Amino acid sequence: MPPPSDIVKVAIEWPGANAQLIEMDQKRPLSSIIREVCDGWSLSGSEQFALRYADGPQLYITEQSRGDIKNGTILRLAISPTRAARQLLERIQSHGIDARLEALKELAKLSADPTFAAEFINMEGIGTLARLVESGTHFGEMLAFTLTAFLELMDHGIVSWDLISLSFIKQIAGYVNQPMVDVSILQRSLAILESMVLNSHSLYHRVAQEITVGQLIGHLQVSNQEIQTYAIALINALFLKAPEDRRQEMASSLAQKHLRSIILNHVIRGNRPIKAEMAHQLYVLQVLTFNLLEERMMTKMDPNDQAQRDIIFELRRIAFDGENDPTGTEKRKAMYTKDYKMLGFTNHVNPAMDFTQTPPGMLALDNMLYLAKVHQDTYIRIVLENSSREDKHECPFGRCAIELTRMLCEILQVGELPNEGCNDYHPMFFTHDRAWEEFFCVCIQLLNKTWKEMRATAEDFNKVMQVVREQITRALAMKPSSIDQLKTKLRGLNYSEILRLRQSERMSQDDFQSPPIIELRERIQPEILELIKQQRLNRLCEGSCFRKLGNRRRQEKFWFCRLSLNHKVLHYGDLDESPQGEVPFELLSDKIPVSDIKSVVTGKDCPHMKEKSALKQNKEVLELAFSVLYDPDETLNFVAPNKYEYCIWTDGLCALLGREMGSDLTRSDLDTLISMEMKLRLLDLENITIPEAPPPVPKEPSSYNFTYNYS
């Protein structure tokens, strides 16, 4: 007879004594269980003790968290959080340096525990740590542990960052601005300043006054990628929280300090692989930089603004007056109208009206002027080449440039907040000071080339734009390292190649819909589906590493989960760093019997996503979230590192529970495998016919009794 679900068998340790093996009744008060354990070792004052996990983070067990205890867990009897906090506070304030160092070291470890943190904060422990920092008497290892404990305690969100004093900020900023400072101290100081900026509007202004951009850029030229990452994270935080009128000014300052070239040379092209957190910070910086275009993108052109109209006049002048036309600017209005038509504007009489829709607004006109002035030969060639055609195949430059700008804004998500967990940065955007404009110039030439390859007319405009979007997105997916490499990638993605790729993908996804093919598909689908299920379960047995989210400092924390080889238990546990291969079962301290799993939920139905789902920046995280619900009312929450792992785990868990798999990846895998299997089987068949009744499935795939005349 199985034990009751509210009884868990655990081992409890105490230094210098034999472990106690007990059956913990989860219905009994925790204080009663602790008293019984203390009696077993003849310890008095049970109210001064508590239970902690012996492995992993060694968190305190409370009435709220005791439900996480599993059979076979090793616990440890320890002094209570209140007593531990009081003792550490006394030792930190002692005069002995060695005692103080050991106390700070232990505090840095315990501060991650929310139960201990609440007790320590209630004793005004944060104020004590802040005064130690402000005094300026702590250095080296002692200061590093002090800053670590301070950061961990503040990260629980119990105390507002607004309570931080100006002298504390100045001291922390001083560590960042010092030319020579210990790496661990610098790392924690950068992290503290980033949290200040992200969590308090008033502290943003104070930090911005104390930290110079030049000092932060200097930290990007070191060989330590951790320091580089925290430095870029702080730059991003200052950029993100800056008032709108300050962002352009800050961007100009960063440009003057050559931030882009320093990142390119010391980070992207450095001798070290880019870690996930660094990739995320580069992505955030890329997004924030492109978001500076939002104001122009959402600004309509004023047809009565002479300065704006002069830009259109300049476009006309560069295109046509460069031919030494003797009439020059004295052309009659009718001639100007003809020129505007040749430039490809929709409104030939008043082309300013073409720029009144947002997006792309004035951003499109900015792009056109940059092309005309910086790449004048290319601009003139495109305009004159199409304006001289009389076969209705001319490519309207003005209309194309406006629509292309709108498309590029959509592809690069101009104006949207960065997605948490996204690492999709493009190295080529760090290779040029005017990367956006250069990107446009390359793409407008691509559009003109594709238009000619498709022999398009005005009626084909939308079709051409669809092909160009596909060319651009496919090229960006290849992550070109420079603008020149982008050009090379796009040359290989001409219209003929796009047609070939479309046909190939269509063939792999949508096979011939003739009756014999449909019949064969229905026959082999069950065995292919079973193959996919086995593949998913095998991957679950190998396990995957997941990143813990929610830490605003974005410090790397990981956990690992894998399925037992007999498919009966899910093993999981915390890790200090991302593993390079499989993690042995013995290192995973927690487990869930598969028989206890009630269901698997995804997206906004996940408990850990309900309060985040409304945030724009969590959209991508929401799409990768899933949770395992198990008895009694517990959850195991996941955020997959990518869409592939998400599909692997959600499909695998559904297969484990005997439910239908339904992810897009499963459908894609299924279609691809069926297509491959069908092609192999059809190679062995000369004729295929649909029989009256389906014959029994033979053992050998090639022996299906089909006949079909392909001719």
XYZ file of C-alpha atoms in Angstrom:
711
model
C 0.000 0.000 0.000
C 1.540 3.345 -1.001
C 2.191 5.883 1.779
C -0.233 8.826 2.133
C 0.512 11.751 -0.154
C 0.994 14.096 2.818
C 3.779 11.961 4.319
C 7.338 12.523 3.045
C 10.379 10.566 4.147
C 13.409 12.791 4.799
C 16.799 12.705 6.511
C 17.743 15.497 8.928
C 21.369 16.280 9.777
C 23.010 18.034 12.738
C 26.767 18.560 13.064
C 28.443 15.853 15.157
C 25.334 13.646 15.362
C 23.852 10.783 13.390
C 21.183 11.817 10.914
C 17.549 11.251 11.836
C 15.319 9.473 9.327
C 11.753 10.622 9.858
C 8.394 10.545 8.160
C 7.303 14.172 8.000
C 3.569 14.666 8.227
C 2.835 17.750 6.159
C -0.374 18.309 8.124
C 1.496 18.830 11.377
C 2.788 22.310 12.261
C 6.432 22.783 11.336
C 7.231 23.929 14.873
C 5.972 20.593 16.237
C 8.224 18.644 13.851
C 11.256 20.790 14.779
C 10.560 20.245 18.485
C 10.483 16.484 17.936
C 13.768 16.595 16.005
C 15.415 18.688 18.739
C 14.240 16.218 21.379
C 15.917 13.433 19.405
C 19.277 15.168 19.907
C 18.462 16.511 23.396
C 18.526 20.118 22.174
C 16.566 22.649 24.219
C 14.872 25.792 22.913
C 13.395 24.340 19.738
C 11.918 27.753 18.886
C 15.494 28.886 18.204
C 15.905 26.334 15.411
C 14.638 25.882 11.853
C 15.015 23.448 8.969
C 17.022 24.168 5.844
C 17.850 22.183 2.739
C 21.241 20.517 3.009
C 21.980 20.794 -0.712
C 21.671 23.480 -3.354
C 20.884 27.030 -2.183
C 20.165 25.650 1.340
C 17.015 27.755 1.729
C 15.045 27.889 4.952
C 11.847 25.835 5.016
C 8.688 27.706 5.990
C 5.042 26.770 6.284
C 4.557 28.277 2.817
C 7.440 26.446 1.147
C 7.306 23.072 2.924
C 5.150 21.638 0.151
C 8.256 21.529 -2.074
C 9.878 18.847 0.118
C 10.084 15.492 -1.716
C 10.725 11.949 -0.571
C 14.437 11.342 -0.019
C 15.280 15.010 0.612
C 18.160 15.700 2.986
C 17.441 18.530 5.428
C 19.598 20.213 8.030
C 18.678 21.544 11.451
C 19.959 25.113 11.747
C 19.490 28.131 13.947
C 16.346 30.095 13.075
C 16.460 32.983 10.545
C 15.818 35.507 13.341
C 18.643 34.166 15.472
C 20.991 33.892 12.467
C 20.251 37.462 11.411
C 20.853 38.800 14.918
C 24.135 36.916 15.314
C 25.451 38.009 11.906
C 24.517 41.608 12.565
C 26.451 41.531 15.837
C 29.482 39.891 14.224
C 29.484 42.395 11.340
C 29.677 45.240 13.837
C 32.446 43.588 15.867
C 35.984 44.962 15.971
C 37.717 41.762 14.890
C 38.559 41.878 11.190
C 38.632 38.111 10.765
C 35.284 37.658 12.528
C 33.751 40.443 10.464
C 35.031 38.925 7.206
C 33.610 35.490 8.027
C 30.285 37.076 9.006
C 30.076 39.021 5.737
C 30.974 35.923 3.765
C 28.145 33.964 5.424
C 25.768 36.920 5.027
C 26.455 37.092 1.288
C 25.372 33.463 1.032
C 22.309 33.682 3.296
C 20.981 36.914 1.766
C 19.613 35.026 -1.218
C 17.126 33.335 1.149
C 13.903 35.420 1.277
C 13.055 34.260 4.816
C 16.434 35.259 6.217
C 16.451 38.464 4.151
C 13.146 39.609 5.665
C 14.484 39.087 9.195
C 17.808 40.808 8.498
C 16.092 43.773 6.850
C 13.668 44.121 9.774
C 16.719 44.568 12.035
C 17.829 47.483 9.813
C 20.594 45.335 8.404
C 20.606 47.123 5.039
C 21.316 50.415 6.783
C 24.252 48.789 8.579
C 25.712 47.521 5.284
C 25.171 50.908 3.629
C 27.085 52.646 6.443
C 29.957 50.175 6.083
C 30.191 51.087 2.398
C 29.840 54.825 3.029
C 32.631 54.751 5.603
C 35.117 53.813 2.903
C 37.091 51.682 5.358
C 36.360 48.325 3.716
C 38.487 47.050 0.866
C 39.151 43.913 -1.126
C 37.336 40.727 -0.199
C 35.468 42.285 2.724
C 33.990 45.018 0.518
C 33.096 42.508 -2.204
C 31.062 40.384 0.250
C 29.406 43.527 1.641
C 28.279 44.623 -1.826
C 27.138 41.098 -2.700
C 24.983 40.869 0.439
C 23.568 44.360 -0.148
C 22.623 43.521 -3.737
C 21.016 40.197 -2.799
C 18.973 41.805 -0.017
C 17.743 44.659 -2.215
C 16.868 42.246 -4.994
C 14.048 40.759 -2.880
C 12.086 43.992 -3.312
C 11.321 44.336 0.400
C 12.907 47.785 0.676
C 12.527 50.631 -1.824
C 15.641 51.755 -3.680
C 14.533 55.358 -3.123
C 15.834 55.110 0.456
C 19.441 54.916 -0.758
C 21.490 57.946 0.305
C 23.464 60.191 -2.006
C 26.702 59.420 -0.147
C 26.186 55.704 -0.825
C 25.667 56.399 -4.529
C 28.801 58.544 -4.652
C 30.833 55.790 -2.981
C 29.591 53.110 -5.402
C 30.120 55.413 -8.374
C 33.636 56.059 -7.079
C 34.473 52.357 -7.380
C 33.302 52.430 -11.021
C 35.262 55.575 -11.803
C 38.512 54.405 -10.181
C 41.137 53.408 -12.767
C 42.283 50.395 -10.728
C 39.740 48.495 -8.650
C 39.203 44.832 -7.801
C 37.206 43.016 -10.497
C 34.649 41.586 -8.049
C 34.037 45.026 -6.510
C 33.696 46.660 -9.941
C 31.267 43.979 -11.124
C 28.998 44.369 -8.083
C 29.189 48.165 -8.214
C 28.042 48.194 -11.850
C 25.206 45.803 -10.980
C 24.073 47.978 -8.046
C 24.051 51.118 -10.189
C 22.069 49.315 -12.905
C 19.445 48.231 -10.339
C 19.241 51.791 -8.988
C 18.563 53.191 -12.454
C 15.988 50.533 -13.366
C 14.103 50.670 -10.053
C 13.986 54.375 -9.190
C 13.322 57.448 -11.308
C 14.948 59.769 -8.764
C 18.051 57.573 -8.488
C 18.440 57.645 -12.277
C 19.178 61.368 -12.159
C 21.641 60.939 -9.282
C 23.501 58.093 -10.988
C 23.546 59.986 -14.300
C 25.276 62.879 -12.506
C 27.923 60.631 -10.942
C 28.747 58.271 -13.823
C 30.336 59.515 -17.025
C 29.859 57.744 -20.310
C 33.589 57.875 -20.871
C 34.240 55.853 -17.718
C 31.737 53.167 -18.728
C 33.172 52.945 -22.226
C 36.599 52.483 -20.678
C 35.345 49.293 -18.990
C 34.460 47.873 -22.417
C 38.117 47.804 -23.410
C 39.101 45.237 -20.778
C 39.494 41.513 -21.395
C 36.897 40.457 -18.784
C 33.576 39.829 -20.573
C 31.680 39.913 -17.250
C 32.791 43.514 -16.695
C 32.011 44.386 -20.312
C 28.521 42.914 -19.945
C 27.734 44.845 -16.769
C 29.080 48.050 -18.319
C 26.853 47.717 -21.398
C 23.927 46.789 -19.134
C 24.393 50.041 -17.192
C 24.653 52.051 -20.432
C 21.421 50.412 -21.604
C 19.692 51.177 -18.296
C 20.703 54.854 -18.479
C 19.585 54.947 -22.112
C 16.242 53.254 -21.353
C 15.333 55.473 -18.389
C 16.540 58.745 -19.874
C 13.836 61.339 -20.701
C 13.024 61.477 -24.407
C 14.708 64.843 -24.836
C 17.912 63.421 -23.311
C 18.192 60.269 -25.415
C 19.335 61.973 -28.610
C 21.872 63.947 -26.592
C 23.118 60.767 -24.931
C 23.317 59.019 -28.314
C 25.443 61.870 -29.678
C 27.732 61.620 -26.656
C 28.122 57.869 -27.147
C 28.906 58.445 -30.815
C 31.582 60.990 -29.928
C 33.128 58.474 -27.539
C 33.188 55.879 -30.373
C 31.051 53.403 -28.418
C 30.120 51.494 -31.566
C 33.679 50.914 -32.760
C 34.843 49.967 -29.250
C 32.082 47.352 -28.945
C 32.894 46.071 -32.422
C 36.629 45.724 -31.803
C 36.699 44.676 -28.134
C 33.489 42.643 -27.809
C 32.052 41.395 -31.111
C 35.413 40.825 -32.777
C 37.204 39.886 -29.570
C 38.904 36.547 -29.109
C 36.156 35.212 -26.817
C 32.786 33.716 -27.779
C 29.809 35.945 -27.020
C 27.928 34.600 -23.991
C 24.132 34.679 -23.803
C 23.953 37.639 -21.420
C 26.348 39.707 -23.515
C 24.332 38.860 -26.643
C 21.192 40.053 -24.866
C 22.778 43.358 -23.855
C 24.003 43.928 -27.424
C 20.470 43.213 -28.653
C 19.035 45.701 -26.138
C 21.530 48.368 -27.221
C 20.641 47.697 -30.869
C 16.910 48.066 -30.142
C 17.365 51.243 -28.100
C 19.528 52.744 -30.846
C 16.963 52.017 -33.548
C 14.213 53.385 -31.310
C 15.801 56.808 -31.711
C 14.257 56.699 -35.200
C 10.747 56.461 -33.780
C 10.230 60.217 -33.524
C 10.968 60.747 -37.230
C 9.025 57.595 -38.126
C 5.905 58.985 -36.424
C 6.321 62.587 -37.666
C 4.082 63.568 -40.551
C 5.357 65.944 -43.172
C 3.817 69.399 -43.120
C 3.056 70.292 -46.774
C 3.262 73.980 -45.820
C 6.724 73.713 -44.220
C 9.141 75.214 -46.713
C 12.202 73.614 -45.078
C 10.690 70.173 -45.513
C 9.608 70.936 -49.083
C 13.167 72.018 -49.843
C 14.299 68.438 -49.188
C 12.027 67.224 -51.976
C 13.351 70.004 -54.226
C 16.861 68.789 -53.419
C 15.958 65.230 -54.439
C 14.659 66.534 -57.763
C 17.691 68.772 -58.291
C 20.245 66.008 -57.652
C 18.418 63.614 -59.985
C 17.783 65.914 -62.948
C 19.675 69.217 -62.729
C 22.976 67.356 -62.597
C 22.647 66.980 -66.369
C 23.420 70.700 -66.818
C 19.894 71.425 -67.922
C 20.006 75.054 -69.161
C 16.559 75.817 -67.781
C 17.751 74.942 -64.235
C 15.424 75.975 -61.428
C 13.354 78.157 -63.760
C 11.421 75.210 -65.099
C 7.743 75.693 -65.288
C 5.489 74.064 -62.698
C 4.365 71.506 -65.266
C 7.956 70.393 -65.745
C 8.366 69.966 -61.992
C 5.277 67.798 -61.942
C 6.799 65.656 -64.669
C 10.007 65.335 -62.650
C 8.096 64.253 -59.545
C 6.336 61.611 -61.612
C 9.694 60.379 -62.898
C 10.938 60.270 -59.283
C 8.133 57.802 -58.572
C 5.986 59.824 -56.171
C 2.308 58.920 -55.967
C 1.227 62.567 -55.755
C 2.916 64.214 -58.752
C 1.583 67.712 -58.041
C 2.424 67.854 -54.323
C 4.756 64.972 -53.370
C 4.825 66.231 -49.764
C 1.479 64.455 -49.335
C 3.267 61.097 -49.811
C 4.947 61.585 -46.423
C 1.838 62.286 -44.331
C 1.264 58.654 -43.334
C 2.960 57.268 -40.222
C 4.855 55.101 -40.174
C 7.218 55.799 -41.946
C 6.587 59.562 -41.936
C 9.653 61.771 -42.328
C 12.013 58.837 -41.791
C 11.450 57.770 -45.406
C 12.417 61.235 -46.674
C 15.552 61.153 -44.479
C 16.560 57.838 -46.045
C 16.002 59.118 -49.581
C 18.065 62.251 -48.946
C 20.918 60.179 -47.456
C 20.962 57.969 -50.560
C 20.890 60.989 -52.870
C 23.759 62.758 -51.106
C 26.038 59.951 -49.912
C 25.470 57.491 -52.767
C 24.665 60.019 -55.447
C 25.692 57.885 -58.423
C 23.502 55.012 -57.253
C 20.566 57.365 -56.657
C 20.826 58.998 -60.089
C 21.221 55.630 -61.812
C 18.098 54.188 -60.149
C 15.968 57.253 -60.922
C 17.088 57.808 -64.522
C 17.103 54.112 -65.363
C 13.407 53.833 -64.502
C 12.280 57.288 -65.619
C 13.462 56.627 -69.175
C 11.422 53.434 -69.560
C 8.174 53.524 -71.502
C 7.094 49.882 -71.231
C 5.176 50.221 -67.919
C 7.922 48.269 -66.144
C 9.473 51.300 -64.430
C 10.149 50.931 -60.711
C 8.680 53.974 -58.861
C 11.568 55.120 -56.671
C 9.571 57.385 -54.357
C 6.795 54.918 -53.632
C 9.278 52.071 -53.210
C 11.494 54.050 -50.817
C 8.520 54.957 -48.616
C 7.151 51.425 -48.474
C 10.632 49.941 -47.977
C 11.243 52.239 -44.993
C 7.965 51.087 -43.464
C 8.976 47.462 -44.043
C 12.422 47.882 -42.459
C 10.815 49.500 -39.402
C 8.574 46.440 -39.042
C 11.415 43.945 -39.527
C 13.658 45.664 -36.959
C 10.700 46.512 -34.657
C 11.515 50.205 -34.435
C 9.682 51.751 -31.487
C 9.141 48.524 -29.550
C 10.697 47.722 -26.190
C 13.387 45.011 -25.993
C 12.153 41.482 -25.295
C 13.468 39.928 -22.106
C 15.595 36.897 -22.924
C 16.068 37.798 -26.611
C 19.649 37.637 -27.960
C 18.938 38.541 -31.592
C 21.546 41.213 -32.278
C 23.084 41.800 -35.726
C 26.869 42.378 -35.822
C 26.671 44.380 -39.057
C 24.772 47.205 -37.337
C 27.866 47.821 -35.203
C 30.159 48.218 -38.229
C 28.966 51.640 -39.441
C 28.074 54.943 -37.770
C 25.087 55.292 -40.117
C 24.108 51.632 -40.155
C 20.374 52.280 -40.565
C 20.838 54.514 -43.612
C 23.391 52.163 -45.177
C 21.007 49.255 -44.620
C 18.300 51.195 -46.456
C 20.649 51.992 -49.341
C 21.497 48.316 -49.810
C 17.843 47.296 -49.642
C 16.590 49.934 -52.111
C 19.110 48.644 -54.665
C 17.884 45.115 -53.940
C 14.294 46.222 -54.511
C 15.170 47.813 -57.859
C 17.061 44.684 -58.921
C 14.250 42.335 -57.863
C 11.696 44.519 -59.680
C 13.628 44.046 -62.916
C 14.072 40.303 -62.355
C 10.321 39.928 -61.860
C 9.577 42.184 -64.850
C 7.040 43.835 -62.588
C 4.551 46.573 -63.371
C 2.698 48.909 -61.021
C 0.059 46.209 -60.462
C 2.763 43.872 -59.101
C 3.984 46.331 -56.448
C 2.770 44.334 -53.424
C 4.117 41.066 -54.857
C 7.552 42.611 -55.309
C 7.521 43.960 -51.748
C 6.666 40.485 -50.423
C 9.632 38.975 -52.260
C 11.950 41.746 -51.040
C 10.798 41.222 -47.439
C 11.606 37.530 -47.769
C 15.023 38.294 -49.252
C 15.872 40.687 -46.415
C 14.640 38.461 -43.578
C 16.454 35.424 -44.973
C 19.669 37.432 -45.311
C 19.382 38.827 -41.770
C 18.849 35.314 -40.429
C 22.328 34.452 -41.746
C 23.782 37.099 -39.377
C 26.101 38.875 -41.857
C 29.055 40.426 -40.059
C 29.196 43.575 -42.202
C 27.228 45.613 -44.757
C 29.398 44.177 -47.535
C 28.629 40.650 -46.381
C 24.928 41.541 -46.389
C 25.273 42.546 -50.042
C 26.887 39.176 -50.780
C 24.080 37.293 -49.018
C 21.438 39.264 -50.939
C 23.137 38.600 -54.271
C 22.724 34.897 -53.575
C 19.040 35.406 -52.799
C 17.875 36.666 -56.189
C 14.319 36.151 -57.391
C 15.113 32.796 -58.997
C 16.628 31.515 -55.749
C 13.594 32.690 -53.751
C 11.331 30.788 -56.153
C 13.521 27.695 -55.771
C 13.473 27.935 -51.975
C 9.726 28.432 -51.930
C 9.205 25.456 -54.191
C 11.532 23.302 -52.123
C 9.805 24.244 -48.891
C 6.406 23.768 -50.439
C 7.388 20.314 -51.638
C 8.639 19.344 -48.199
C 5.569 20.678 -46.413
C 2.725 20.189 -48.888
C 3.243 17.063 -50.936
C 1.201 16.195 -53.979
C -2.468 16.075 -53.071
C -3.359 13.253 -55.426
C -5.458 10.434 -53.911
C -2.615 7.864 -53.925
C -0.337 10.237 -52.017
C -3.067 11.024 -49.507
C -3.639 7.297 -48.997
C 0.041 6.604 -48.488
C 0.305 9.558 -46.126
C -2.518 8.239 -43.951
C -0.866 4.829 -43.761
C 2.581 5.926 -42.692
C 1.525 8.791 -40.404
C 1.034 6.651 -37.251
C 4.509 5.131 -37.401
C 6.084 8.526 -38.139
C 4.179 10.101 -35.246
C 5.404 7.335 -32.949
C 8.950 8.010 -34.144
C 8.590 11.689 -33.230
C 7.214 10.772 -29.803
C 10.200 8.525 -29.128
C 12.573 11.252 -30.268
C 10.926 13.754 -27.922
C 11.091 11.351 -24.964
C 14.739 10.554 -25.703
C 15.512 14.275 -25.644
C 13.734 14.632 -22.306
C 15.918 11.834 -20.945
C 19.003 13.770 -22.049
C 17.633 16.845 -20.267
C 17.900 20.585 -20.872
C 19.256 23.620 -19.088
C 16.858 26.453 -18.315
C 17.638 29.982 -17.266
C 16.020 31.543 -14.217
C 14.294 34.803 -15.079
C 12.965 37.577 -12.914
C 16.300 38.815 -11.580
C 16.519 42.436 -12.692
C 20.273 42.340 -12.443
C 20.201 39.609 -15.074
C 22.813 37.627 -13.180
C 23.222 34.171 -14.736
C 21.335 31.513 -12.783
C 20.432 28.132 -14.231
C 18.577 24.941 -13.440
C 18.477 21.591 -15.190
C 15.637 19.130 -15.754
C 15.648 15.637 -17.253
C 13.415 12.592 -17.403
C 14.475 9.311 -15.853
C 15.364 6.523 -18.265
C 12.270 4.547 -17.259
C 10.067 7.613 -17.950
C 8.662 7.587 -14.417
C 10.328 10.564 -12.709
C 11.304 14.152 -13.623
C 14.594 15.090 -11.938
C 15.590 18.752 -11.573
C 17.920 20.999 -9.614
C 19.803 24.319 -9.560
C 23.187 24.847 -11.227
C 25.857 27.475 -10.726
C 26.602 27.713 -14.434
C 25.338 26.451 -17.755
C 26.461 22.811 -18.229
C 28.420 21.638 -21.250
C 26.656 18.253 -21.472
C 24.297 15.984 -19.579
C 23.927 16.524 -15.835
C 24.009 13.272 -13.783
C 20.851 12.370 -11.903
C 22.691 12.430 -8.567
C 23.364 16.175 -8.985
C 19.658 16.922 -9.368
C 18.267 17.065 -5.849
C 14.537 17.420 -6.627
C 12.143 15.118 -8.445
C 8.490 14.731 -9.443
C 6.841 11.360 -10.116
C 5.217 11.402 -13.535
C 2.175 9.771 -11.968
C 1.653 12.980 -9.932
C 1.556 15.221 -13.013
C -1.955 16.471 -13.690
C -1.449 18.627 -16.779
C 0.862 20.816 -18.837
C -0.112 24.442 -19.527
C 1.552 26.990 -21.803
C 1.797 30.747 -22.381
C -0.493 33.023 -20.424
C -2.044 30.053 -18.581
C 1.238 29.463 -16.742
C 1.236 30.589 -13.086
C 4.556 32.415 -13.500
C 3.311 34.327 -16.547
C -0.068 35.602 -15.329
C 1.329 38.797 -13.874
C 3.833 39.306 -16.681
C 1.686 38.644 -19.740
C 0.557 42.271 -20.071
C 4.089 43.598 -20.375
C 5.196 44.242 -23.924
C 8.797 43.334 -23.235
C 7.752 39.857 -22.022
C 5.974 38.872 -25.233
C 8.747 36.537 -26.333
C 9.116 35.046 -22.855
C 5.358 34.386 -22.838
C 5.659 32.372 -26.065
C 8.367 30.155 -24.523
C 6.724 29.564 -21.134
C 5.149 26.301 -19.960
C 4.351 24.751 -16.585
C 3.888 21.265 -15.174
C 0.975 21.059 -12.720
C 1.237 18.193 -10.251
C -0.325 16.957 -7.026
C -1.323 18.280 -4.663
C -1.415 21.868 -6.059
C 2.192 22.462 -7.071
C 3.816 23.717 -10.264
C 7.178 23.440 -11.956
C 7.661 26.516 -14.149
C 9.795 26.658 -17.300
C 10.911 29.296 -19.805
C 12.523 27.516 -22.757
C 15.734 29.015 -24.222
C 14.279 28.897 -27.740
C 11.292 27.696 -29.776
C 12.926 24.359 -30.570
C 13.425 23.414 -26.903
C 9.909 24.667 -26.138
C 8.411 22.288 -28.703
C 10.635 19.412 -27.610
C 9.515 19.706 -23.982
C 5.837 20.468 -24.486
C 5.524 17.661 -27.049
C 7.528 15.269 -24.891
C 5.489 15.987 -21.767
C 2.246 15.527 -23.697
C 3.529 12.230 -25.090
C 4.549 11.222 -21.572
C 1.018 11.861 -20.333
C -0.503 10.020 -23.284
C -1.962 13.160 -24.835
C -1.849 14.455 -28.384
C 1.156 16.561 -29.307
C 0.244 19.832 -30.940
C 3.193 22.175 -31.425
C 4.027 23.745 -34.773
C 7.375 21.981 -34.693
C 5.669 18.606 -34.373
C 3.537 19.324 -37.413
C 6.608 20.456 -39.313
C 8.615 17.407 -38.227
C 5.717 15.149 -39.103
C 5.259 16.637 -42.563
C 8.977 16.533 -43.301
C 9.428 12.925 -42.189
C 6.311 11.770 -44.004
C 7.479 13.502 -47.167
C 10.908 11.852 -46.931
C 9.387 8.436 -46.221
C 6.909 8.785 -49.076
C 9.627 9.704 -51.545
C 11.713 6.706 -50.489
C 8.782 4.352 -50.805
C 7.617 5.776 -54.102
C 11.068 5.196 -55.578
C 10.391 1.465 -55.257
C 6.990 1.638 -56.921
C 6.237 1.733 -60.599
C 2.444 1.906 -60.457
C 0.110 2.955 -57.671
C -3.645 2.448 -57.413
C -6.071 2.941 -54.585
C -7.471 -0.494 -53.601
C -11.089 -1.007 -52.664
C -10.161 -1.778 -49.075
C -6.881 -0.895 -47.367
C -4.592 -3.929 -47.363
C -2.896 -4.962 -44.104
C 0.225 -3.001 -43.333
C 3.199 -5.114 -44.482
C 6.435 -5.394 -42.527
C 8.575 -3.991 -45.312
C 7.766 -0.398 -46.382
C 8.585 -1.052 -50.036
C 5.934 -3.767 -50.424
C 2.818 -1.554 -50.462
C 0.472 -2.876 -53.146
C -0.098 0.439 -54.938
C -0.109 1.078 -58.688
C -0.189 4.423 -60.302
C 0.742 5.506 -63.811
C 2.850 8.651 -63.467
C 2.516 9.403 -67.144
